[in-house]
Amino acid sequence: MRADQVVPVLDRLLRDGGMFIRNGSGALGLCDVACGRLLGYVEPHINSWDCLGAVGVLNAAGARVSDFLAGDGLLRGNPIVAGPPAVYEQLVTVLADPNLVP
């Protein structure tokens, strides 16, 4: 991602009292949501091989996950948003472009 794409997202997040953590692994970040270590995860583009296993873990944990496989997500990737049902919509509003989330 380019800085002009990241800075507005971080600005909205921090203004709403959020915190930004990046560990370098989409699968680990998503699993951290599933086990409650993180409140949510948003990625504007992630590939299927980096997240589908974690999507299964999130579903089993009762988390809400955007429809990653929409369109050609399996082959080309997609944005992803994941979090507990109680905060999922807020994650979409604050962190993601609702027009991008399938």
Short mmCIF file of C-alpha atoms in Angstrom, two decimals:
data_model
loop_
_atom_site.label_atom_id
_atom_site.label_comp_id
_atom_site.label_asym_id
_atom_site.label_seq_id
_atom_site.Cartn_x
_atom_site.Cartn_y
_atom_site.Cartn_z
CA MET A 1 0.00 0.00 0.00
CA ARG A 2 1.02 3.57 -0.62
CA ALA A 3 1.28 6.12 2.18
CA ASP A 4 -1.64 8.13 0.78
CA GLN A 5 -3.82 5.03 1.20
CA VAL A 6 -2.63 4.20 4.72
CA VAL A 7 -2.54 7.62 6.38
CA PRO A 8 -6.29 8.38 6.10
CA VAL A 9 -7.14 4.96 7.56
CA LEU A 10 -4.74 5.42 10.48
CA ASP A 11 -6.09 8.92 11.04
CA ARG A 12 -9.69 7.63 11.33
CA LEU A 13 -8.59 4.76 13.57
CA LEU A 14 -6.60 6.91 15.99
CA ARG A 15 -9.26 9.65 16.12
CA ASP A 16 -11.81 7.00 17.13
CA GLY A 17 -9.55 5.81 19.97
CA GLY A 18 -8.15 2.76 18.18
CA MET A 19 -4.66 1.37 18.08
CA PHE A 20 -2.63 0.08 15.14
CA ILE A 21 -0.63 -3.16 15.33
CA ARG A 22 1.14 -4.81 12.42
CA ASN A 23 2.88 -8.16 12.91
CA GLY A 24 3.68 -8.90 9.27
CA SER A 25 1.45 -11.97 8.93
CA GLY A 26 -2.14 -11.76 7.78
CA ALA A 27 -2.90 -15.28 8.97
CA LEU A 28 -1.50 -14.56 12.44
CA GLY A 29 -3.36 -11.24 12.69
CA LEU A 30 -6.63 -12.95 11.75
CA CYS A 31 -6.04 -15.77 14.25
CA ASP A 32 -5.28 -13.13 16.90
CA VAL A 33 -8.82 -11.83 16.28
CA ALA A 34 -10.25 -15.35 16.56
CA CYS A 35 -8.69 -15.91 19.98
CA GLY A 36 -9.41 -12.40 21.28
CA ARG A 37 -5.91 -10.91 21.25
CA LEU A 38 -7.00 -8.29 18.71
CA LEU A 39 -10.37 -6.61 18.37
CA GLY A 40 -10.31 -6.61 14.59
CA TYR A 41 -8.31 -7.01 11.42
CA VAL A 42 -8.56 -5.06 8.17
CA GLU A 43 -6.46 -5.55 5.06
CA PRO A 44 -7.20 -3.76 1.76
CA HIS A 45 -5.79 -6.69 -0.23
CA ILE A 46 -4.73 -10.16 0.88
CA ASN A 47 -4.24 -13.36 -1.08
CA SER A 48 -6.12 -16.57 -0.43
CA TRP A 49 -2.99 -18.49 0.57
CA ASP A 50 -2.37 -15.88 3.29
CA CYS A 51 -5.80 -16.01 4.88
CA LEU A 52 -8.13 -18.90 4.05
CA GLY A 53 -6.95 -21.13 6.91
CA ALA A 54 -7.45 -18.24 9.32
CA VAL A 55 -10.91 -17.54 7.86
CA GLY A 56 -11.87 -21.09 8.87
CA VAL A 57 -10.54 -20.47 12.38
CA LEU A 58 -12.47 -17.17 12.57
CA ASN A 59 -15.70 -18.85 11.47
CA ALA A 60 -15.25 -21.57 14.07
CA ALA A 61 -14.64 -18.92 16.74
CA GLY A 62 -17.87 -17.09 15.85
CA ALA A 63 -16.21 -14.01 14.38
CA ARG A 64 -17.69 -12.09 11.49
CA VAL A 65 -15.61 -12.04 8.29
CA SER A 66 -16.23 -10.23 5.02
CA ASP A 67 -16.92 -12.41 1.98
CA PHE A 68 -13.30 -12.93 0.97
CA LEU A 69 -14.16 -15.30 -1.86
CA ALA A 70 -16.49 -12.82 -3.61
CA GLY A 71 -15.72 -12.27 -7.25
CA ASP A 72 -12.38 -13.88 -8.03
CA GLY A 73 -11.03 -13.72 -4.45
CA LEU A 74 -9.64 -17.24 -4.51
CA LEU A 75 -7.30 -16.51 -7.40
CA ARG A 76 -6.78 -12.74 -7.23
CA GLY A 77 -7.29 -11.92 -3.54
CA ASN A 78 -9.65 -9.42 -1.96
CA PRO A 79 -9.92 -7.00 0.94
CA ILE A 80 -10.77 -8.60 4.26
CA VAL A 81 -12.37 -7.35 7.47
CA ALA A 82 -12.74 -9.58 10.52
CA GLY A 83 -13.90 -9.01 14.06
CA PRO A 84 -16.42 -9.93 16.72
CA PRO A 85 -20.02 -9.44 15.58
CA ALA A 86 -20.49 -6.60 18.08
CA VAL A 87 -17.81 -4.40 16.44
CA TYR A 88 -17.65 -5.65 12.85
CA GLU A 89 -19.71 -2.81 11.35
CA GLN A 90 -17.65 -0.24 13.24
CA LEU A 91 -14.47 -1.78 11.82
CA VAL A 92 -15.88 -1.46 8.32
CA THR A 93 -16.87 2.16 8.96
CA VAL A 94 -13.64 3.29 10.59
CA LEU A 95 -11.03 1.23 8.81
CA ALA A 96 -12.26 -0.01 5.49
CA ASP A 97 -13.69 1.54 2.38
CA PRO A 98 -17.23 0.08 2.43
CA ASN A 99 -17.18 0.11 -1.37
CA LEU A 100 -14.27 -2.34 -1.36
CA VAL A 101 -15.54 -4.82 1.22
CA PRO A 102 -17.35 -7.68 -0.53
#
